[in-house]
Each structure stands twice: as structure tokens, then as C-alpha cells.
């Protein structure tokens, strides 16, 4: 009889812990970002410039610098954007939580592969080793996410960062 009680307690505890972990990963850490601007890095100045964006929806989490996701629309054409702003090769959109339904990483990835969406550098080192990537489709849909750059990948996997990267923040070098 005691074994059944212990078994039930363990099962209930595991279920509660699993549900808590699921909630924290999918809902708990995220918050809506009010009135975020969309920026793209200019070819001429190499500095981020704000572009026209309507219907902005954005979420972020303090628990990780790569949890930012946003959706918007713009009237700017892809030819104008490619002549003015820095393009990014081989950017892959990161999945967003299922409840943030304006951001479909799989569909966006297909659009990038087929060429109906282009990816631009939104801002370099928005956090240490993390770049903001902006994808814009030919119908004016815009999507934003954060992606590790070369310095970030080296810093977070433990390899030597090297001279081409800025100094590590003290929280990463410990």
C-alpha cells in the first residue's frame, strides 16, 4: 500500500513539474513589446535606419536574447530595399510560440528559399553576439527575429572568440 502512495506522489509531482516547465517555455517568459521600431542597416552609413512599418506586433523575453519575434507590414518595395539596405545570406527564421500566430517560421523559410522574401540586417550586435534579422516578402509582409552571429556562436559554444569580436561582457566570460 505504501508503494502505491509513493508512486502516485511521484507521478503527480512529475506531471506538475512537466506542466510548469511547458508553461514557462511557451508562455511564462514572453511579454508583448509596445511600439517597437523596425530598422535596417544602411549600405551607405552602415548604421540602422528606421523604415515605415504598420501593424507592428512584437514579443520578447528577458530570459534569452534570441527570443524576440515581430510581424509588420510595409509599403517599401524589395527593389528599393535591396538598393538601400544590407542583405543577409543564409538567415533561417526561428520558431515562435504557437500562440503568436502572425509569425510562421516554416512558411517564411519557404518564402526565403523561393526568393519571394529577402532577409536584411536590422541591427548588428543588438545584444552581445546577436544580430536582428528582418525578412520582407514581396507582398509587403515583414518579420523580425534575432540570430547568433559568428562572435555569438563562438562565445556561447566555448571556443576562443578572437580579436575580430568585441570584448566579452563580464557575465559571459565567467
Coordinates of N, CA and C in Angstrom, one line a residue:
X1 N 0.8 -1.2 0.0 CA 0.0 0.0 0.0 C 0.9 1.3 0.0
X2 N 1.9 1.3 0.8 CA 2.8 2.5 0.8 C 3.5 2.7 -0.5
X3 N 3.8 1.7 -1.2 CA 4.5 1.8 -2.5 C 3.5 2.5 -3.5
X4 N 2.2 2.2 -3.5 CA 1.3 2.8 -4.4 C 1.2 4.3 -4.1
X5 N 1.2 4.7 -2.8 CA 1.1 6.1 -2.4 C 2.3 6.9 -2.9
X6 N 3.5 6.3 -2.7 CA 4.8 6.9 -3.1 C 4.8 7.0 -4.6
X7 N 4.3 6.0 -5.3 CA 4.3 6.0 -6.8 C 3.3 7.1 -7.3
X8 N 2.2 7.2 -6.7 CA 1.2 8.3 -7.1 C 1.8 9.7 -6.8
X9 N 2.4 9.9 -5.7 CA 3.1 11.2 -5.3 C 4.1 11.5 -6.4
X10 N 4.9 10.5 -6.8 CA 6.0 10.8 -7.8 C 5.4 11.1 -9.1
X11 N 4.3 10.4 -9.5 CA 3.7 10.7 -10.8 C 3.0 12.1 -10.8
X12 N 2.3 12.4 -9.7 CA 1.7 13.7 -9.7 C 2.7 14.8 -9.7
X13 N 3.8 14.7 -8.9 CA 4.9 15.7 -8.9 C 5.5 15.8 -10.3
X14 N 5.8 14.7 -11.0 CA 6.3 14.8 -12.3 C 5.4 15.5 -13.3
X15 N 4.1 15.2 -13.2 CA 3.1 15.9 -14.0 C 3.1 17.4 -13.8
X16 N 3.0 17.8 -12.5 CA 3.0 19.2 -12.2 C 4.3 19.9 -12.7
X17 N 5.4 19.3 -12.5 CA 6.7 19.8 -12.9 C 6.7 20.0 -14.4
X18 N 6.2 18.9 -15.1 CA 6.2 19.0 -16.6 C 5.3 20.1 -17.1
X19 N 4.1 20.2 -16.5 CA 3.2 21.3 -16.9 C 3.8 22.7 -16.6
X20 N 4.4 22.8 -15.5 CA 5.1 24.1 -15.1 C 6.2 24.4 -16.1
X21 N 7.0 23.5 -16.5 CA 8.1 23.7 -17.4 C 7.5 24.1 -18.8
X22 N 6.5 23.4 -19.3 CA 5.8 23.7 -20.5 C 5.3 25.1 -20.5
X23 N 4.6 25.5 -19.5 CA 4.0 26.8 -19.4 C 5.1 27.9 -19.4
X24 N 6.2 27.7 -18.7 CA 7.3 28.7 -18.7 C 7.9 28.8 -20.0
X25 N 8.1 27.7 -20.7 CA 8.8 27.8 -22.0 C 7.9 28.4 -23.1
X26 N 6.6 28.2 -23.1 CA 5.7 28.6 -24.1 C 5.1 29.9 -23.8
X27 N 4.7 30.2 -22.6 CA 4.0 31.4 -22.2 C 4.7 32.3 -21.2
X28 N 5.3 31.7 -20.2 CA 5.7 32.4 -19.0 C 6.7 33.5 -19.2
X29 N 7.7 33.4 -20.0 CA 8.8 34.4 -20.1 C 8.5 35.5 -21.1
X30 N 7.5 35.2 -22.0 CA 7.3 36.2 -23.1 C 6.4 37.4 -22.6
X31 N 6.7 38.5 -23.2 CA 5.9 39.7 -23.0 C 5.7 40.5 -24.3
X32 N 4.6 41.2 -24.4 CA 4.4 42.0 -25.6 C 5.4 43.2 -25.6
X33 N 5.9 43.6 -26.7 CA 6.8 44.7 -26.8 C 5.9 45.9 -27.5
X34 N 5.7 46.9 -26.7 CA 4.9 48.0 -27.3 C 5.7 48.9 -28.2
X35 N 5.1 49.2 -29.3 CA 5.7 50.2 -30.2 C 7.1 50.1 -30.6
X36 N 7.5 48.9 -31.0 CA 8.9 48.7 -31.5 C 9.1 49.2 -32.9
X37 N 10.2 49.9 -33.1 CA 10.6 50.4 -34.5 C 11.2 49.3 -35.3
X38 N 11.1 49.3 -36.6 CA 11.8 48.4 -37.5 C 12.9 49.2 -38.1
X39 N 14.2 48.6 -37.9 CA 15.3 49.3 -38.5 C 16.0 48.3 -39.5
X40 N 16.7 48.9 -40.5 CA 17.5 48.2 -41.4 C 18.9 48.9 -41.5
X41 N 20.0 48.2 -41.6 CA 21.3 48.8 -41.7 C 21.5 49.3 -43.1
X42 N 21.8 50.6 -43.2 CA 22.0 51.3 -44.5 C 23.3 50.8 -45.2
X43 N 23.3 50.6 -46.5 CA 24.5 50.3 -47.2 C 25.5 51.5 -47.2
X44 N 25.0 52.7 -47.2 CA 25.9 53.9 -47.2 C 26.6 54.2 -45.8
X45 N 25.8 54.2 -44.8 CA 26.3 54.6 -43.5 C 26.7 53.4 -42.5
X46 N 26.2 52.2 -42.9 CA 26.4 51.0 -42.0 C 25.8 51.2 -40.6
X47 N 24.8 52.1 -40.6 CA 24.0 52.4 -39.3 C 22.6 52.0 -39.5
X48 N 21.9 51.6 -38.5 CA 20.5 51.2 -38.6 C 19.6 52.5 -38.8
X49 N 18.7 52.3 -39.8 CA 17.7 53.4 -40.1 C 16.3 52.9 -39.9
X50 N 15.4 53.6 -39.3 CA 14.0 53.2 -39.1 C 13.3 53.3 -40.5
X51 N 12.5 52.2 -40.8 CA 11.7 52.2 -42.0 C 10.3 52.2 -41.6
X52 N 9.5 52.5 -42.6 CA 8.0 52.6 -42.5 C 7.5 51.2 -42.2
X53 N 6.7 51.1 -41.1 CA 6.2 49.8 -40.7 C 4.8 50.0 -40.0
X54 N 3.8 49.3 -40.5 CA 2.5 49.4 -39.9 C 2.1 48.0 -39.3
X55 N 1.1 48.1 -38.4 CA 0.6 46.9 -37.7 C 1.6 46.1 -37.0
X56 N 2.5 46.7 -36.3 CA 3.6 46.0 -35.6 C 3.1 45.2 -34.5
X57 N 3.5 44.0 -34.4 CA 3.2 43.1 -33.3 C 4.5 42.5 -32.9
X58 N 4.9 42.6 -31.6 CA 6.2 42.0 -31.2 C 6.1 41.4 -29.8
X59 N 7.0 40.4 -29.6 CA 7.1 39.7 -28.3 C 8.6 39.6 -28.0
X60 N 8.9 39.5 -26.8 CA 10.3 39.3 -26.4 C 10.3 38.7 -25.0
X61 N 11.5 38.2 -24.6 CA 11.7 37.6 -23.2 C 13.0 38.0 -22.7
X62 N 13.1 38.3 -21.5 CA 14.4 38.6 -20.8 C 15.3 37.4 -20.6
X63 N 14.7 36.2 -20.7 CA 15.5 35.0 -20.5 C 16.5 34.6 -21.5
X64 N 16.4 35.2 -22.7 CA 17.3 34.9 -23.8 C 17.3 36.0 -24.8
X65 N 18.4 36.4 -25.4 CA 18.5 37.5 -26.4 C 17.9 37.0 -27.8
X66 N 17.7 35.7 -28.0 CA 17.2 35.3 -29.3 C 15.7 35.0 -29.3
X67 N 14.9 35.4 -28.3 CA 13.5 35.1 -28.2 C 12.6 36.2 -28.9
X68 N 13.2 37.3 -29.4 CA 12.5 38.4 -30.0 C 11.8 37.9 -31.3
X69 N 10.6 38.2 -31.5 CA 9.9 38.0 -32.8 C 8.9 39.2 -33.0
X70 N 8.8 39.5 -34.3 CA 7.9 40.6 -34.6 C 7.3 40.4 -36.0
X71 N 6.1 41.0 -36.3 CA 5.5 41.0 -37.6 C 5.0 42.4 -37.8
X72 N 5.0 42.8 -39.1 CA 4.6 44.1 -39.5 C 4.3 44.1 -41.0
X73 N 3.8 45.2 -41.5 CA 3.7 45.3 -43.0 C 4.4 46.6 -43.4
X74 N 4.8 46.7 -44.6 CA 5.5 47.9 -45.1 C 5.1 48.1 -46.6
X75 N 5.1 49.4 -47.0 CA 4.8 49.7 -48.4 C 6.1 49.8 -49.2
X76 N 7.3 49.6 -48.6 CA 8.5 49.7 -49.4 C 8.7 48.4 -50.3
X77 N 9.2 48.7 -51.5 CA 9.4 47.6 -52.4 C 10.7 46.9 -52.2
X78 N 10.8 45.6 -52.6 CA 12.0 44.8 -52.4 C 13.1 45.4 -53.3
X79 N 12.9 45.9 -54.5 CA 14.0 46.5 -55.3 C 14.6 47.8 -54.6
X80 N 13.7 48.6 -54.0 CA 14.2 49.8 -53.3 C 15.0 49.3 -52.0
X81 N 14.5 48.3 -51.3 CA 15.2 47.9 -50.1 C 16.6 47.3 -50.4
X82 N 16.7 46.5 -51.5 CA 17.9 45.9 -51.9 C 19.0 46.9 -52.3
X83 N 18.6 48.0 -52.8 CA 19.5 49.1 -53.3 C 19.9 49.9 -52.1
X84 N 19.2 49.9 -51.0 CA 19.4 50.8 -49.9 C 20.0 50.1 -48.6
X85 N 19.7 48.9 -48.4 CA 20.0 48.3 -47.1 C 20.8 47.0 -47.3
X86 N 21.5 46.6 -46.2 CA 22.4 45.4 -46.2 C 21.6 44.1 -46.2
X87 N 21.8 43.3 -47.2 CA 21.2 41.9 -47.3 C 22.0 41.0 -46.4
X88 N 21.3 39.9 -45.9 CA 21.9 38.9 -45.1 C 21.7 37.6 -45.9
X89 N 22.7 36.8 -46.0 CA 22.6 35.5 -46.7 C 22.4 34.4 -45.6
X90 N 21.7 33.4 -45.9 CA 21.5 32.2 -45.1 C 20.9 32.4 -43.8
X91 N 20.0 33.3 -43.7 CA 19.3 33.5 -42.4 C 18.1 32.6 -42.4
X92 N 17.9 31.9 -41.2 CA 16.8 31.0 -41.1 C 15.9 31.5 -39.9
X93 N 14.6 31.7 -40.2 CA 13.8 32.2 -39.1 C 13.6 31.2 -38.0
X94 N 13.6 31.7 -36.8 CA 13.4 30.8 -35.6 C 11.9 30.7 -35.3
X95 N 11.6 29.5 -34.8 CA 10.2 29.3 -34.5 C 9.7 30.2 -33.4
X96 N 8.5 30.6 -33.5 CA 7.8 31.5 -32.5 C 6.8 30.6 -31.7
X97 N 6.4 31.0 -30.5 CA 5.4 30.2 -29.8 C 4.1 30.1 -30.7
X98 N 3.4 29.0 -30.6 CA 2.3 28.8 -31.4 C 1.2 29.8 -31.2
X99 N 1.1 30.4 -30.0 CA 0.1 31.4 -29.8 C 0.4 32.8 -30.5
X100 N 1.6 33.0 -30.9 CA 2.0 34.2 -31.7 C 1.8 33.9 -33.2
X101 N 0.5 33.9 -33.6 CA 0.2 33.3 -34.9 C 0.6 34.2 -36.1
X102 N 1.0 35.4 -36.0 CA 1.4 36.2 -37.2 C 2.8 35.7 -37.7
X103 N 3.6 35.0 -36.9 CA 4.9 34.6 -37.2 C 5.0 33.1 -37.5
X104 N 5.0 32.7 -38.8 CA 5.1 31.3 -39.1 C 6.4 31.1 -39.7
X105 N 7.4 30.6 -38.9 CA 8.8 30.4 -39.4 C 8.9 29.4 -40.5
X106 N 8.1 28.4 -40.6 CA 8.2 27.4 -41.7 C 7.8 28.0 -43.0
X107 N 6.6 28.7 -43.0 CA 6.2 29.4 -44.2 C 7.1 30.5 -44.7
X108 N 7.7 31.2 -43.7 CA 8.6 32.3 -44.0 C 9.9 31.7 -44.6
X109 N 10.4 30.6 -44.0 CA 11.6 29.9 -44.5 C 11.4 29.5 -46.0
X110 N 10.2 29.0 -46.3 CA 9.9 28.6 -47.7 C 10.0 29.8 -48.6
X111 N 9.4 30.9 -48.2 CA 9.4 32.1 -49.0 C 10.9 32.6 -49.2
X112 N 11.7 32.5 -48.2 CA 13.1 32.9 -48.3 C 13.8 32.0 -49.3
X113 N 13.6 30.7 -49.2 CA 14.2 29.8 -50.2 C 13.8 30.0 -51.6
X114 N 12.5 30.3 -51.8 CA 12.0 30.5 -53.2 C 12.3 31.9 -53.7
X115 N 12.7 32.8 -52.8 CA 13.1 34.2 -53.3 C 12.0 35.2 -53.2
X116 N 10.8 34.8 -52.7 CA 9.7 35.8 -52.5 C 9.8 36.6 -51.3
X117 N 10.8 36.3 -50.5 CA 11.2 37.1 -49.3 C 12.7 37.3 -49.2
X118 N 13.1 38.4 -48.8 CA 14.6 38.7 -48.7 C 14.9 39.1 -47.2
X119 N 16.1 38.7 -46.8 CA 16.5 39.0 -45.4 C 17.5 40.1 -45.3
X120 N 17.3 41.0 -44.4 CA 18.2 42.2 -44.2 C 18.7 42.2 -42.8
X121 N 19.8 42.9 -42.6 CA 20.4 43.1 -41.3 C 19.6 44.3 -40.7
X122 N 19.0 44.0 -39.6 CA 18.2 45.1 -38.9 C 19.1 45.8 -37.9
X123 N 19.9 45.1 -37.2 CA 20.9 45.8 -36.3 C 22.0 44.8 -35.9
X124 N 23.2 45.2 -36.0 CA 24.3 44.3 -35.6 C 24.5 44.4 -34.1
X125 N 24.8 43.3 -33.5 CA 25.0 43.2 -32.0 C 24.0 43.9 -31.2
X126 N 22.7 43.5 -31.4 CA 21.6 44.1 -30.6 C 21.8 43.7 -29.1
X127 N 22.4 42.5 -28.9 CA 22.9 42.0 -27.6 C 24.3 41.4 -28.0
X128 N 25.2 41.1 -27.1 CA 26.5 40.6 -27.5 C 26.3 39.3 -28.3
X129 N 26.9 39.3 -29.5 CA 26.8 38.2 -30.4 C 25.5 37.9 -31.1
X130 N 24.6 38.8 -31.0 CA 23.2 38.6 -31.6 C 22.9 39.7 -32.5
X131 N 22.5 39.4 -33.7 CA 22.0 40.3 -34.7 C 20.5 40.3 -34.9
X132 N 19.9 41.4 -35.2 CA 18.5 41.4 -35.5 C 18.4 41.3 -37.0
X133 N 17.6 40.3 -37.5 CA 17.3 40.0 -38.9 C 15.9 40.4 -39.2
X134 N 15.7 41.0 -40.4 CA 14.4 41.4 -40.8 C 14.2 40.8 -42.2
X135 N 13.1 40.1 -42.3 CA 12.7 39.5 -43.6 C 11.5 40.3 -44.1
X136 N 11.5 40.6 -45.4 CA 10.4 41.3 -46.0 C 10.0 40.5 -47.3
X137 N 8.7 40.2 -47.4 CA 8.1 39.5 -48.5 C 7.8 40.4 -49.7
X138 N 7.6 39.9 -50.9 CA 7.3 40.7 -52.0 C 5.9 41.4 -51.9
X139 N 5.0 40.8 -51.0 CA 3.7 41.4 -50.8 C 3.7 42.4 -49.6
X140 N 4.8 42.7 -49.1 CA 4.9 43.8 -48.0 C 4.9 43.2 -46.6
X141 N 4.8 41.9 -46.4 CA 4.8 41.4 -45.0 C 6.2 41.4 -44.5
X142 N 6.4 41.8 -43.2 CA 7.7 41.9 -42.6 C 7.7 41.0 -41.3
X143 N 8.9 40.5 -41.1 CA 9.1 39.6 -39.9 C 10.5 39.9 -39.4
X144 N 10.6 39.8 -38.0 CA 11.9 40.2 -37.4 C 12.2 39.1 -36.3
X145 N 13.4 38.7 -36.3 CA 13.9 37.7 -35.2 C 15.4 38.0 -35.0
X146 N 15.9 37.4 -33.9 CA 17.3 37.6 -33.5 C 18.0 36.3 -33.9
X147 N 19.3 36.4 -34.3 CA 20.1 35.3 -34.7 C 21.5 35.5 -34.2
X148 N 22.1 34.4 -33.7 CA 23.5 34.5 -33.3 C 24.4 34.8 -34.5
X149 N 25.4 35.7 -34.3 CA 26.4 36.0 -35.3 C 27.6 35.1 -35.0
X150 N 28.7 35.3 -35.8 CA 29.9 34.5 -35.6 C 30.4 34.6 -34.2
X151 N 30.5 35.8 -33.7 CA 31.0 36.1 -32.3 C 30.1 35.4 -31.3
X152 N 28.8 35.5 -31.5 CA 27.9 34.9 -30.5 C 28.0 33.4 -30.5
X153 N 28.1 32.8 -31.7 CA 28.3 31.3 -31.8 C 29.5 30.8 -31.0
X154 N 30.6 31.6 -31.2 CA 31.9 31.2 -30.6 C 31.8 31.4 -29.1
X155 N 31.2 32.5 -28.6 CA 31.1 32.8 -27.2 C 30.2 31.8 -26.5
X156 N 29.1 31.4 -27.1 CA 28.2 30.5 -26.4 C 28.6 29.0 -26.5
X157 N 29.4 28.7 -27.5 CA 29.9 27.2 -27.5 C 31.2 27.0 -26.8
X158 N 31.8 28.1 -26.4 CA 33.0 27.9 -25.6 C 34.3 28.0 -26.3
X159 N 34.3 28.2 -27.7 CA 35.6 28.3 -28.4 C 36.2 29.7 -28.2
X160 N 37.4 29.9 -28.6 CA 38.1 31.2 -28.4 C 37.4 32.2 -29.3
X161 N 37.1 33.3 -28.8 CA 36.3 34.3 -29.5 C 37.2 35.0 -30.6
X162 N 38.4 35.4 -30.3 CA 39.3 36.0 -31.2 C 39.2 37.5 -31.2
X163 N 40.2 38.1 -32.0 CA 40.4 39.5 -32.0 C 39.3 40.3 -32.8
X164 N 38.7 39.6 -33.8 CA 37.7 40.3 -34.6 C 36.4 40.6 -33.8
X165 N 36.2 40.0 -32.7 CA 35.0 40.2 -31.9 C 35.2 41.2 -30.8
X166 N 34.2 41.9 -30.4 CA 34.3 42.9 -29.3 C 34.6 42.1 -28.0
X167 N 35.1 42.8 -27.0 CA 35.4 42.1 -25.7 C 34.1 41.5 -25.1
X168 N 34.3 40.3 -24.5 CA 33.1 39.6 -23.9 C 32.6 40.4 -22.7
X169 N 31.3 40.6 -22.5 CA 30.8 41.2 -21.3 C 31.2 40.3 -20.1
X170 N 31.3 40.9 -19.0 CA 31.7 40.1 -17.8 C 30.8 38.9 -17.5
X171 N 29.5 39.0 -17.8 CA 28.6 37.9 -17.5 C 28.8 36.7 -18.4
X172 N 29.4 36.9 -19.5 CA 29.7 35.7 -20.4 C 31.1 35.2 -20.2
X173 N 32.0 36.0 -19.7 CA 33.4 35.5 -19.5 C 33.6 34.8 -18.2
X174 N 32.7 34.7 -17.3 CA 32.9 34.0 -16.0 C 32.8 32.5 -16.2

